[in-house]
Short mmCIF file of C-alpha atoms in Angstrom, two decimals:
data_model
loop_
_atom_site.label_atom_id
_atom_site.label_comp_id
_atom_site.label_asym_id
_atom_site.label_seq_id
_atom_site.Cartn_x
_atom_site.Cartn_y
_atom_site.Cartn_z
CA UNK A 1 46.93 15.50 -134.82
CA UNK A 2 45.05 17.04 -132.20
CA UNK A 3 41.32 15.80 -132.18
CA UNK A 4 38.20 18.56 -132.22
CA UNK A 5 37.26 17.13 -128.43
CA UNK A 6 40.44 17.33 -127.50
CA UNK A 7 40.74 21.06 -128.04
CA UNK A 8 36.99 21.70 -127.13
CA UNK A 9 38.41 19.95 -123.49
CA UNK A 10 41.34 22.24 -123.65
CA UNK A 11 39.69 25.42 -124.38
CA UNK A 12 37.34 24.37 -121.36
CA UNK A 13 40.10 23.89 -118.88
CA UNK A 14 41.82 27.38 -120.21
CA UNK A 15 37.81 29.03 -119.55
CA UNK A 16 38.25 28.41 -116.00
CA UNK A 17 42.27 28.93 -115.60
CA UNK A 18 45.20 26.78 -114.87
CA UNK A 19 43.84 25.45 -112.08
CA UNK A 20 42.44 22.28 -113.58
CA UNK A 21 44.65 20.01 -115.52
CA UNK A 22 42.24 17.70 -116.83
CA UNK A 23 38.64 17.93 -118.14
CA UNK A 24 35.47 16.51 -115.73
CA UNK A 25 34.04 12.82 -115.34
CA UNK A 26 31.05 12.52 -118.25
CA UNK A 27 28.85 12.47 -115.49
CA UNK A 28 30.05 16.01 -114.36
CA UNK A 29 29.63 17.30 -118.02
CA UNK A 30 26.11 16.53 -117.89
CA UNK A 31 24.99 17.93 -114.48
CA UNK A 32 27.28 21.16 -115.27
CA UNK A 33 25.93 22.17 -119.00
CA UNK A 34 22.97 24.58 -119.74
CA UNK A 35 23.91 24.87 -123.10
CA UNK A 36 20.45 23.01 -124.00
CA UNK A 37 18.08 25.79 -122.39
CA UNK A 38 20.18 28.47 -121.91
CA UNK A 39 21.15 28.97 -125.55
CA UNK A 40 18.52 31.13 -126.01
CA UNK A 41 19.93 33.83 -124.17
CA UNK A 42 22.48 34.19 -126.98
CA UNK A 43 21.59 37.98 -128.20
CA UNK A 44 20.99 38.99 -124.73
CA UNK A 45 24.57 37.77 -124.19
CA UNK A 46 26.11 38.88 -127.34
CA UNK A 47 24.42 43.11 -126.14
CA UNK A 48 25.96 42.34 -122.51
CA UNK A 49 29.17 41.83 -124.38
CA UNK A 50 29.10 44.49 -126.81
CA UNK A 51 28.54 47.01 -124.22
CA UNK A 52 31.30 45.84 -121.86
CA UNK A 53 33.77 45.77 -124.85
CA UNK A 54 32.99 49.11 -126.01
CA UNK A 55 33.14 50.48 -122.48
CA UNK A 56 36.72 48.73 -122.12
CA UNK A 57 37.95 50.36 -125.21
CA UNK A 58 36.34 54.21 -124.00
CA UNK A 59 37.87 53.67 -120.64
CA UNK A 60 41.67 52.14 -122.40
CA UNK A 61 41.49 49.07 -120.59
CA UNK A 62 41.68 47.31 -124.36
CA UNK A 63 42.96 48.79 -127.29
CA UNK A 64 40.36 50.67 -130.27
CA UNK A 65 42.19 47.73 -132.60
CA UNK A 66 41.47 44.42 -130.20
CA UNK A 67 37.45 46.12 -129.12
CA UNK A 68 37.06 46.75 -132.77
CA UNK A 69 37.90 43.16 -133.50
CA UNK A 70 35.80 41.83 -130.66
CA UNK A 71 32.51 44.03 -132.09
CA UNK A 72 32.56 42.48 -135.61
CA UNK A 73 33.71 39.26 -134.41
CA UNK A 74 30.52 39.13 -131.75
CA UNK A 75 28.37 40.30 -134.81
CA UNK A 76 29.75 37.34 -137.42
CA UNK A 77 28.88 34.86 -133.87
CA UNK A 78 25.21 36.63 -134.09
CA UNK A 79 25.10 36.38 -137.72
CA UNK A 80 26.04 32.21 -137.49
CA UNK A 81 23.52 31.40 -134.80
CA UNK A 82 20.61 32.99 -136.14
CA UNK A 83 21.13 31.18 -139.40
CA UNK A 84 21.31 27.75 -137.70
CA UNK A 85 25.56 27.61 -138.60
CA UNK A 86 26.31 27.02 -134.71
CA UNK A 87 27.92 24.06 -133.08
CA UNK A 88 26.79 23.48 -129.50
CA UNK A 89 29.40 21.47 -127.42
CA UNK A 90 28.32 20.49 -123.66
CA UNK A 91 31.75 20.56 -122.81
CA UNK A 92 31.75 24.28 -123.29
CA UNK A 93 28.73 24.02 -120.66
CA UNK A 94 26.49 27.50 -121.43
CA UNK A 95 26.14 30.63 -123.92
CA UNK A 96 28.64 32.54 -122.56
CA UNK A 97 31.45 29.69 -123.27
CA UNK A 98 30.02 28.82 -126.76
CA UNK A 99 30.44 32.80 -127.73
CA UNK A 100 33.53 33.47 -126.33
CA UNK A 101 34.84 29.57 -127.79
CA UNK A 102 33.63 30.82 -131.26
CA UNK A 103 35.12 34.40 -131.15
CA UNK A 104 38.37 32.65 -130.09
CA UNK A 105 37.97 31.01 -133.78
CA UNK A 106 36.98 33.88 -135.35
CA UNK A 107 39.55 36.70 -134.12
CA UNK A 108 42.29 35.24 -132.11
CA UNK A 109 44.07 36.01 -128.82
CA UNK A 110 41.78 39.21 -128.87
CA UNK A 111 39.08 37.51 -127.88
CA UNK A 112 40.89 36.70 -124.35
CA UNK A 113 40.25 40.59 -123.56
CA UNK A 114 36.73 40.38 -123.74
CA UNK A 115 36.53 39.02 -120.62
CA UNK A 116 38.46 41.65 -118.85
CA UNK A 117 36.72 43.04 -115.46
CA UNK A 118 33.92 41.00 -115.65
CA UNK A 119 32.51 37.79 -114.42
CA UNK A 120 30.58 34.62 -116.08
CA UNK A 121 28.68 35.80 -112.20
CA UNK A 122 27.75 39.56 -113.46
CA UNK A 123 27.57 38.40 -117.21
CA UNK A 124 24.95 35.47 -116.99
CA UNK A 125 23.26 38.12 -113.82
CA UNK A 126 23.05 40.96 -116.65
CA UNK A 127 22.26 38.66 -119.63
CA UNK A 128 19.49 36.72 -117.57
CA UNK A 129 18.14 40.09 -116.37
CA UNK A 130 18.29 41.33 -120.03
CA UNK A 131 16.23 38.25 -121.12
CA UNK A 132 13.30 38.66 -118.34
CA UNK A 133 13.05 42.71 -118.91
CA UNK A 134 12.27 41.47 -122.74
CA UNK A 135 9.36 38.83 -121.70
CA UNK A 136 8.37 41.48 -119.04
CA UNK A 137 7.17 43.46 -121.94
CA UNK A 138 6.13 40.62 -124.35
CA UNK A 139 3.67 39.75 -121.39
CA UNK A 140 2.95 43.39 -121.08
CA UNK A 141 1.63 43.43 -125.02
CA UNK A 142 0.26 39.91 -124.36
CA UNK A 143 -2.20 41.39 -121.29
CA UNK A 144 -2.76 44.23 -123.61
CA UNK A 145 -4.12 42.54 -126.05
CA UNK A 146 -6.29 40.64 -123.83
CA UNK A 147 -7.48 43.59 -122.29
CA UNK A 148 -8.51 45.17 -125.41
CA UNK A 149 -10.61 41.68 -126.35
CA UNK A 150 -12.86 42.14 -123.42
CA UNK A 151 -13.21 45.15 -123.24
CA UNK A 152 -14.83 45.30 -126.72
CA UNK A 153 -16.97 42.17 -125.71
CA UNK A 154 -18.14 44.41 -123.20
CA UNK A 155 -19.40 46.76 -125.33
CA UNK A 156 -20.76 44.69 -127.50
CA UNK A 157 -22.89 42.91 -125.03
CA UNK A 158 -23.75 45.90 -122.04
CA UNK A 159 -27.04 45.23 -122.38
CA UNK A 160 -27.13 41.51 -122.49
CA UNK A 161 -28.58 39.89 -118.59
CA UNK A 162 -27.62 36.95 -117.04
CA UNK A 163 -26.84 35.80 -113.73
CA UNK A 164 -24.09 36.69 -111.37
CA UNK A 165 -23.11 34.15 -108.80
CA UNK A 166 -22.25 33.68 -105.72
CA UNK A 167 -21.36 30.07 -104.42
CA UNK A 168 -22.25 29.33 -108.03
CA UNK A 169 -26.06 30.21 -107.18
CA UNK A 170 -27.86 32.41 -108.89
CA UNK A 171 -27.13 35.92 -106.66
CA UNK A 172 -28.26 39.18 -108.33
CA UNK A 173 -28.99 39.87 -112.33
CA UNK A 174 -25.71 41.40 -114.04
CA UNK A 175 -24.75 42.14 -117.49
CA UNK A 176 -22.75 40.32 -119.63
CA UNK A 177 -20.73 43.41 -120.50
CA UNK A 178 -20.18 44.38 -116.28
CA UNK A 179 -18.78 40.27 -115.99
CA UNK A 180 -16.13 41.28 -118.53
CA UNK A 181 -14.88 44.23 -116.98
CA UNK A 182 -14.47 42.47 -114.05
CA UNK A 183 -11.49 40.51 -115.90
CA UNK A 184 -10.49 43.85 -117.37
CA UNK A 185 -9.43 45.04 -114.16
CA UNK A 186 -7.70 41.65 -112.67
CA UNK A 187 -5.59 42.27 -116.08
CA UNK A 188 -5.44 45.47 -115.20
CA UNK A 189 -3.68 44.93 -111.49
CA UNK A 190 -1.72 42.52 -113.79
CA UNK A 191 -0.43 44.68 -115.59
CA UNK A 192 0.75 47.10 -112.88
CA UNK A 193 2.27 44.45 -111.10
CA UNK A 194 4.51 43.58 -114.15
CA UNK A 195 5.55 47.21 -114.19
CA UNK A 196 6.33 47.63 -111.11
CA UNK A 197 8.31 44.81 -110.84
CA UNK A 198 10.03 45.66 -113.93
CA UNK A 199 11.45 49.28 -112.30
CA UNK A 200 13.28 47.07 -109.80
CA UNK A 201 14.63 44.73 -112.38
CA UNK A 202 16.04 47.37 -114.35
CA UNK A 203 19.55 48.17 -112.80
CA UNK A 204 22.31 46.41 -114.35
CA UNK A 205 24.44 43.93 -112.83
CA UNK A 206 27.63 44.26 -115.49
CA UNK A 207 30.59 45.06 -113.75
CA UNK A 208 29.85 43.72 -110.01
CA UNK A 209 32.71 41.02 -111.55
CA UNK A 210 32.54 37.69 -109.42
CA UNK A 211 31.45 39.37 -105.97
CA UNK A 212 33.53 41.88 -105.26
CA UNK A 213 33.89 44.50 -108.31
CA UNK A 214 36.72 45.08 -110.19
CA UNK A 215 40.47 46.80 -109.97
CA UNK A 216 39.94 47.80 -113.33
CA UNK A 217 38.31 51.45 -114.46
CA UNK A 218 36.09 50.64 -115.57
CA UNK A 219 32.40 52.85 -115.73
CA UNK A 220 29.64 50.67 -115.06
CA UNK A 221 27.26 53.83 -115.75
CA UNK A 222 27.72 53.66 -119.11
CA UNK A 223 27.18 49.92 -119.32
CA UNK A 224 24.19 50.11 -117.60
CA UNK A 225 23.12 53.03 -119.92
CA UNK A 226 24.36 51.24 -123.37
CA UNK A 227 22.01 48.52 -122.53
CA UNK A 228 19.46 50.88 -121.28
CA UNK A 229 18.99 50.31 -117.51
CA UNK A 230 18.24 52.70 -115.24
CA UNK A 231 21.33 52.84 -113.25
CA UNK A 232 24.09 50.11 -112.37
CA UNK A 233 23.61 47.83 -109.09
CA UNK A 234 24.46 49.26 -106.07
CA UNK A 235 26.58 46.24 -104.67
CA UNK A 236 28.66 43.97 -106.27
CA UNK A 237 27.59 40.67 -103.64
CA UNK A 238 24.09 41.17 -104.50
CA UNK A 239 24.56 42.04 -108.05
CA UNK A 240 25.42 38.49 -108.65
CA UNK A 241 23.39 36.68 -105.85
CA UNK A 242 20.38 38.42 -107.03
CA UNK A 243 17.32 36.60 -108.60
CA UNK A 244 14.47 38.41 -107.03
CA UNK A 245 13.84 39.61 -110.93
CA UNK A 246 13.21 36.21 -111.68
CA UNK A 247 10.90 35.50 -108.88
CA UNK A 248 8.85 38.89 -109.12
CA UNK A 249 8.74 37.95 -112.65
CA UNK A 250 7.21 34.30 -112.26
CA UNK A 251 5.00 36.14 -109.20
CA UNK A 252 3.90 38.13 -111.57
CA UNK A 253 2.66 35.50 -114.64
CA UNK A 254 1.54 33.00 -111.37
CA UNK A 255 -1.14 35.96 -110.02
CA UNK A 256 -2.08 36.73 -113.47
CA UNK A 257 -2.29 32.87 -114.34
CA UNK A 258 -4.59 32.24 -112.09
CA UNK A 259 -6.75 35.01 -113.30
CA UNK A 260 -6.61 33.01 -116.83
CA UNK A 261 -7.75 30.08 -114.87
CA UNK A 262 -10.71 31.49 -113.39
CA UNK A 263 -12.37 32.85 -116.31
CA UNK A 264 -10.68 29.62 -118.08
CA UNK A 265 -13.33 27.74 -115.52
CA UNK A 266 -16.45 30.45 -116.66
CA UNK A 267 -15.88 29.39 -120.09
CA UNK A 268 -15.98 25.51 -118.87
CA UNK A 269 -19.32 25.93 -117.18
CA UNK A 270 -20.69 28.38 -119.72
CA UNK A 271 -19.93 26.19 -122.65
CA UNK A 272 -21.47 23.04 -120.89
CA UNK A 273 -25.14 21.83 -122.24
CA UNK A 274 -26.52 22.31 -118.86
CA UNK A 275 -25.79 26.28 -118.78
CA UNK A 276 -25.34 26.75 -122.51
CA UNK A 277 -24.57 30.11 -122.26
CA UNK A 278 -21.75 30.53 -124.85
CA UNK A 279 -20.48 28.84 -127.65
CA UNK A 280 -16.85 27.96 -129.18
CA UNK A 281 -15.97 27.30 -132.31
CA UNK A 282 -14.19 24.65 -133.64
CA UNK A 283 -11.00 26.95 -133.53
CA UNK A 284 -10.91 26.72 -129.36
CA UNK A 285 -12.59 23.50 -128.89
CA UNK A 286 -12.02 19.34 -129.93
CA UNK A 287 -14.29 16.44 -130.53
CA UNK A 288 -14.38 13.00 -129.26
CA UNK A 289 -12.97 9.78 -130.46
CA UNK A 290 -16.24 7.87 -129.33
CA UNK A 291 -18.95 10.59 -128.94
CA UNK A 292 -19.60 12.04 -131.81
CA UNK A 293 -21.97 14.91 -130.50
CA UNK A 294 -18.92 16.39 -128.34
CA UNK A 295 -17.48 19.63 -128.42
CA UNK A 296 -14.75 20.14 -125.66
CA UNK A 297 -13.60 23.41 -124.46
CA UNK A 298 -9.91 21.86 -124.65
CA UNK A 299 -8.32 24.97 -124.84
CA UNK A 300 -9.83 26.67 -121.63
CA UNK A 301 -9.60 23.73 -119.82
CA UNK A 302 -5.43 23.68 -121.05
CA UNK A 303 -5.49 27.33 -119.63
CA UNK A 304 -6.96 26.17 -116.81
CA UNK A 305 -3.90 23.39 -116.21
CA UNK A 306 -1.04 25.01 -117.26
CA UNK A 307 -1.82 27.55 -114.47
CA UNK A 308 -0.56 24.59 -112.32
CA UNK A 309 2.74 24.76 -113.93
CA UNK A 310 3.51 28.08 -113.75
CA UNK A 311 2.99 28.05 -110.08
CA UNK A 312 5.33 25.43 -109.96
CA UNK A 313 8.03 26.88 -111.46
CA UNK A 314 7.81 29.68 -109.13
CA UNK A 315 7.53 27.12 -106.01
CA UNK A 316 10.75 25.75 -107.29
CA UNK A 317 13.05 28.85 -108.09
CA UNK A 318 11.98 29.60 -104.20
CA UNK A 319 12.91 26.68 -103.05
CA UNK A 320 16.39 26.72 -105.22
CA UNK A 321 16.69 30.21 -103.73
CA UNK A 322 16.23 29.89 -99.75
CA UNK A 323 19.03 28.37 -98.80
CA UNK A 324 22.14 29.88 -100.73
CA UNK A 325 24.12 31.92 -99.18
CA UNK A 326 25.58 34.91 -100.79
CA UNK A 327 26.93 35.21 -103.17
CA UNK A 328 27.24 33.07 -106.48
CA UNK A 329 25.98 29.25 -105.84
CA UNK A 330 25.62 26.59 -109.18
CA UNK A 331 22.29 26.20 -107.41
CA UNK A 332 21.56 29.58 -109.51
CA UNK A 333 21.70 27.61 -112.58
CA UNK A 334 18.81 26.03 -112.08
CA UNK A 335 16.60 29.53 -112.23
CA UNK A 336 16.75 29.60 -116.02
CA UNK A 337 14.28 26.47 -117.21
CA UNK A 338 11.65 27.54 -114.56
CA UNK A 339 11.80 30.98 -115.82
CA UNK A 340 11.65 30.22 -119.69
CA UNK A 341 9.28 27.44 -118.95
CA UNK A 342 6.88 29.99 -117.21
CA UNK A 343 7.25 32.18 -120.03
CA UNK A 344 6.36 30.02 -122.58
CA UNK A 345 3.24 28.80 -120.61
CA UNK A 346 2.04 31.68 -120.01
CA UNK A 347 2.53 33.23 -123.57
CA UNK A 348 0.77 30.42 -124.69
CA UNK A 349 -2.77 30.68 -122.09
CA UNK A 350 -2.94 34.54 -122.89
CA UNK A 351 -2.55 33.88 -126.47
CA UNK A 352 -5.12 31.62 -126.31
CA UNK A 353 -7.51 33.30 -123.56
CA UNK A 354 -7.63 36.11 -126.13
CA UNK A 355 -8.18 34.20 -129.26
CA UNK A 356 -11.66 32.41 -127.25
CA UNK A 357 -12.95 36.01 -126.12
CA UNK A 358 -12.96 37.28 -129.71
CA UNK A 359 -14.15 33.71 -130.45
CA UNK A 360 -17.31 32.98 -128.12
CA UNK A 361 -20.64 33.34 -129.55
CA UNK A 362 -23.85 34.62 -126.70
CA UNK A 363 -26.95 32.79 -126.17
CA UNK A 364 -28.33 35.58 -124.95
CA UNK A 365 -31.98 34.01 -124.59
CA UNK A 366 -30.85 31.10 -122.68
CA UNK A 367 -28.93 34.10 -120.22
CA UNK A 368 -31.84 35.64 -119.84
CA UNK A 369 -34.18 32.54 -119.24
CA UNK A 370 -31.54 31.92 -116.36
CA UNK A 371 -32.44 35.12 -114.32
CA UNK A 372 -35.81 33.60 -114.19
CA UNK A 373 -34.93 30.56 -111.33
CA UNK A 374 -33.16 31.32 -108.14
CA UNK A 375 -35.43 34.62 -106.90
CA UNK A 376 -32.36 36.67 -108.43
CA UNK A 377 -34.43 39.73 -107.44
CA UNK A 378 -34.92 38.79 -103.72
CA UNK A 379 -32.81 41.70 -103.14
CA UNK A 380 -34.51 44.47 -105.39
CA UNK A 381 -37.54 43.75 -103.06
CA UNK A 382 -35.50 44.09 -100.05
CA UNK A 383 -34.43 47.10 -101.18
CA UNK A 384 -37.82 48.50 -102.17
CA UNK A 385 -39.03 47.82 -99.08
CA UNK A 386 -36.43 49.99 -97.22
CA UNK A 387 -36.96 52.88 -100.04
CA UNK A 388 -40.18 52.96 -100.71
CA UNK A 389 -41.79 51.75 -96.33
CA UNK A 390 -38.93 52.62 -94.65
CA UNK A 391 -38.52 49.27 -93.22
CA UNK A 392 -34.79 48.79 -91.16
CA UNK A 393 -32.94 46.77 -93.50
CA UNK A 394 -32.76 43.74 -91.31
CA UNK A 395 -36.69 43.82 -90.91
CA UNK A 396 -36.87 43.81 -95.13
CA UNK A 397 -34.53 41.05 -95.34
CA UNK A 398 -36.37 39.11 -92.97
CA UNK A 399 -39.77 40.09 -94.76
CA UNK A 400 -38.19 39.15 -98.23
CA UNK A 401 -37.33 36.22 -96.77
CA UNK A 402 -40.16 35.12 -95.72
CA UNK A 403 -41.76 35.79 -98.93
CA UNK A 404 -38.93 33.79 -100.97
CA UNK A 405 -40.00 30.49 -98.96
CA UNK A 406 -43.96 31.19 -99.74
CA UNK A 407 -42.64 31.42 -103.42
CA UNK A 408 -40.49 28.68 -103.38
CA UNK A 409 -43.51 26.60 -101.89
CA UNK A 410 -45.63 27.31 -104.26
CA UNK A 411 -43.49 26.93 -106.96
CA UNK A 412 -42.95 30.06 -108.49
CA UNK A 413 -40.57 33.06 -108.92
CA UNK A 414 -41.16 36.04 -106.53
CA UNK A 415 -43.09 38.17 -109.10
CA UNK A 416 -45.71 35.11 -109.30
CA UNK A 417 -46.86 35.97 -105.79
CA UNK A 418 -49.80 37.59 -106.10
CA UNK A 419 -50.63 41.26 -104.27
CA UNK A 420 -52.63 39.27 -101.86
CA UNK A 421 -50.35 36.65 -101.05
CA UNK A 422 -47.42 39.18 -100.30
CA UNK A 423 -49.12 41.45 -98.01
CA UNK A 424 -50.24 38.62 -95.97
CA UNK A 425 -46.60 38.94 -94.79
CA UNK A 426 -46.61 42.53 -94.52
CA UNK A 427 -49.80 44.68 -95.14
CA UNK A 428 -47.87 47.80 -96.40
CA UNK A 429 -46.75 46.37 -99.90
CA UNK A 430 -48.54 47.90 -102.62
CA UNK A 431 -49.12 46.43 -105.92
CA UNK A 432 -45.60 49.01 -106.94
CA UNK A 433 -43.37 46.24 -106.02
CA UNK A 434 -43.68 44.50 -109.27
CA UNK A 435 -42.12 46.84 -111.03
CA UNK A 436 -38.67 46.15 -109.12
CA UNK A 437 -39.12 42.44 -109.70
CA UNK A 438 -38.27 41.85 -113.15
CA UNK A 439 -34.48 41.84 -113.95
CA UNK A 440 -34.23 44.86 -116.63
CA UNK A 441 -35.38 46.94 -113.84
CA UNK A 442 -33.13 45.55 -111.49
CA UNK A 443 -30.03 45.86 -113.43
CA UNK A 444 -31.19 49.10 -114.95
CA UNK A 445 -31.01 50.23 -111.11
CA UNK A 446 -27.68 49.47 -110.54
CA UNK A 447 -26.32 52.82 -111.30
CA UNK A 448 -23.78 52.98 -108.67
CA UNK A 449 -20.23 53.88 -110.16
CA UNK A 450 -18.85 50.45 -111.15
CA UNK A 451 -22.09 48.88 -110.79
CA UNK A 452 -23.76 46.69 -113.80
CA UNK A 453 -26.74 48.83 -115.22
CA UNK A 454 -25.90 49.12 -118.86
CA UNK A 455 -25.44 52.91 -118.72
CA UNK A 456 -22.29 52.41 -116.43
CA UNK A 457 -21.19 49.87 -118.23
CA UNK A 458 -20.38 51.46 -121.14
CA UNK A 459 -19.00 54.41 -119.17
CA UNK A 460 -16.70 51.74 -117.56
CA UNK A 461 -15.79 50.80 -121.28
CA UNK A 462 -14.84 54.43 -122.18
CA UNK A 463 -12.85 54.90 -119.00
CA UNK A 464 -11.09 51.14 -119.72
CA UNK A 465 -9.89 51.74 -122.74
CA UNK A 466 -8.13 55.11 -122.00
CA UNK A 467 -6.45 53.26 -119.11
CA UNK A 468 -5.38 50.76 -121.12
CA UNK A 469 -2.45 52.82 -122.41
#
């Protein structure tokens, strides 16, 4: 009797054609399967399929009776894996094998059609492509949603002051609400990115066949349209060499990784008892086996890493990619774990980036106490002076200079200079400047479009979240 591995081996060897008359070293088995990682692929392969068998049977290249078989057989496959019923084999090495093994079971010889005019090269190219198209848009939703949580933290908190930085010193006053819309619109670029990169993606491989197309009739417009691309591939070599998708894909969640990472790093610093400007709660943050008065910011600072990993998956699908030459190379087997693996990273830091946004309480006082150090206004007096003497700019910025080192000497912010003291550096200053030294004037001034006075802000808001669309 004729064991289950040995006609798992056989149905192997009659996969690839009579060419092999025995199955591979162990060794071989191992290096060739994807079955573990790429098993997930299984309804994007199961659409490819149906769509190429109903396009055989409209074109007669199969008969209604065989195509009719193949559809309900492909949907009891469907039915079996997403109960858990499936048997994964390595020797059957990917999806594609385990589907068509299984419909063999299921409906006979009539499975052996399915496979007319068509390639595991095209079919893994289209199913692949199917897969990233689908996480394209998951991390479209995912961005979405992130954009949405700032943008009503920014409301919530236009008129709340604290520093901006530069260097990490304290640079000009800002409001809380303006520092959030600053991530709104790196998500924003994000998000463009994605969909531009998606239009490219979206012309279907099915039908290129191993390199070279196909004898067959077959109408690869109305595969591409069944499965709801914009038009088929233009050329069969790079239909199935092609994993610029992938890449622009993984370019895509890198850029807007590192975006994660950076205000991953605010929320570090901002959380710490030195700045103490926000708050976590114990939903985004962990304690400490030995220090019981801890409260780590685990899951920016997890953000923060896995930004690391994403980049590397994109480092190494470039450096799988640079030295094939066209068209189909094994190499290309290795694109599917960095992809997923980026996926799943980054699902998880956006996830998470928007959970701590809706999460984070303000100290608002301790902001605000923090626009008192650092002569955050130095430049509201510089600019007084031009407005209000008519001084060059360069000649203010000296001046203001000047008068930030008499402060700092004396140990005191700019507006604890007194009248007298200033205009011992310049006679013309009046006893008006004070009124431009305190930071609600200087942030209310910053009505510039795009700039942080509250009254901008929320117009910024208004406009964000019609673009959000």
């Amino acid at each position: 009797m004729t064991s289950q591995k040995d006609k798992t081996a056989k149905l192997a060897n009659s996969l690839w054609g009579g060419r092999f008359a025995a199955g591979p070293a162990e060794i071989m088995e191992k290096i060739n399967a994807s079955i573990d990682f790429d098993k997930i692929l299984y309804a994007q392969d199961i659409r490819g399929s149906k769509a190429h068998c109903a396009m055989l049977m409209a074109q007669d290249i199969i008969s209604s009776e065989d195509g009719n078989k193949i559809l309900t057989g492909l949907d009891q496959v469907q039915t079996e894996i997403e109960a858990g019923n499936f048997t994964y084999d390595a020797k059957l090495e990917d999806i594609h094998m385990h589907v068509e093994s299984r419909l063999s079971e299921i409906i006979g010889d009539a499975a052996g059609r399915l496979h007319t005019a068509r390639s595991r090269n095209d079919q893994v190219a289209t199913d692949f492509k199917l897969w990233v198209r689908d996480a394209m848009d998951e991390m479209d939703n995912a961005l979405k949603a992130l954009q949405i949580a700032l943008v009503t933290k920014a409301e919530q908190h236009a008129h709340v002051i604290l520093p901006g930085f530069t260097h990490l010193q304290s640079a000009q006053p800002i409001t809380f609400g303006h520092h959030m819309l600053a991530y709104f619109e790196m998500f924003t670029r994000d998000r463009d990115r994605l969909r531009d990169a998606r239009g490219r993606l979206n012309e279907c491989p099915l039908g290129a066949a191993a390199l070279a197309g196909t004898s067959f009739p077959i109408d690869r417009f109305q595969t591409a349209q069944s499965l709801k691309f914009r038009t088929p591939t233009a050329n069969s070599l790079d239909s199935v060499s092609d994993r610029d998708f992938a890449l622009e894909f993984m370019a895509c969640a890198a850029i807007s990784a590192t975006h994660v990472s950076r205000l991953a790093e605010e929320i570090v610093i901002w959380s710490s008892a030195q700045f103490n400007f926000i708050q976590l709660s114990d939903k985004y943050t962990t304690g400490s086996s030995i220090m019981p008065q801890k409260r780590n910011p685990d899951a920016a600072e997890l953000c923060r890493a896995k930004v690391g990993r994403i980049i590397g998956d994109l480092n190494s699908l470039l450096i799988v990619m640079k030295g094939l030459p066209l068209a189909y190379s094994k190499d290309m087997q290795e694109d599917k774990e960095a992809t997923f693996d980026a996926a799943n990273a980054f699902a998880l830091i956006i996830a998470a980036m928007t959970g701590m946004i809706d999460d984070m309480k303000l100290h608002e006082n301790v902001m605000h106490a923090s626009t008192q150090n650092g002569f955050i206004t130095a430049t509201d007096l510089a600019d007084w002076l031009v407005r209000v003497l008519d001084m060059p700019f360069r000649k203010a910025h000296h001046v203001t200079g000047t008068l930030v080192a008499m402060a700092e000497k004396k140990g005191c912010d700019l507006d604890g200079l007194t009248l007298a003291e200033m205009q011992t550096v310049d006679a013309n200053i009046t006893q008006d400047v004070f009124c431009v030294l305190d930071v609600e004037s200087s942030v209310a001034s910053r009505t510039s479009f795009g700039g942080t006075a509250p009254e901008q802000v929320l117009l910024q808001v208004k406009a964000a979240r019609d673009r959000i669309e």
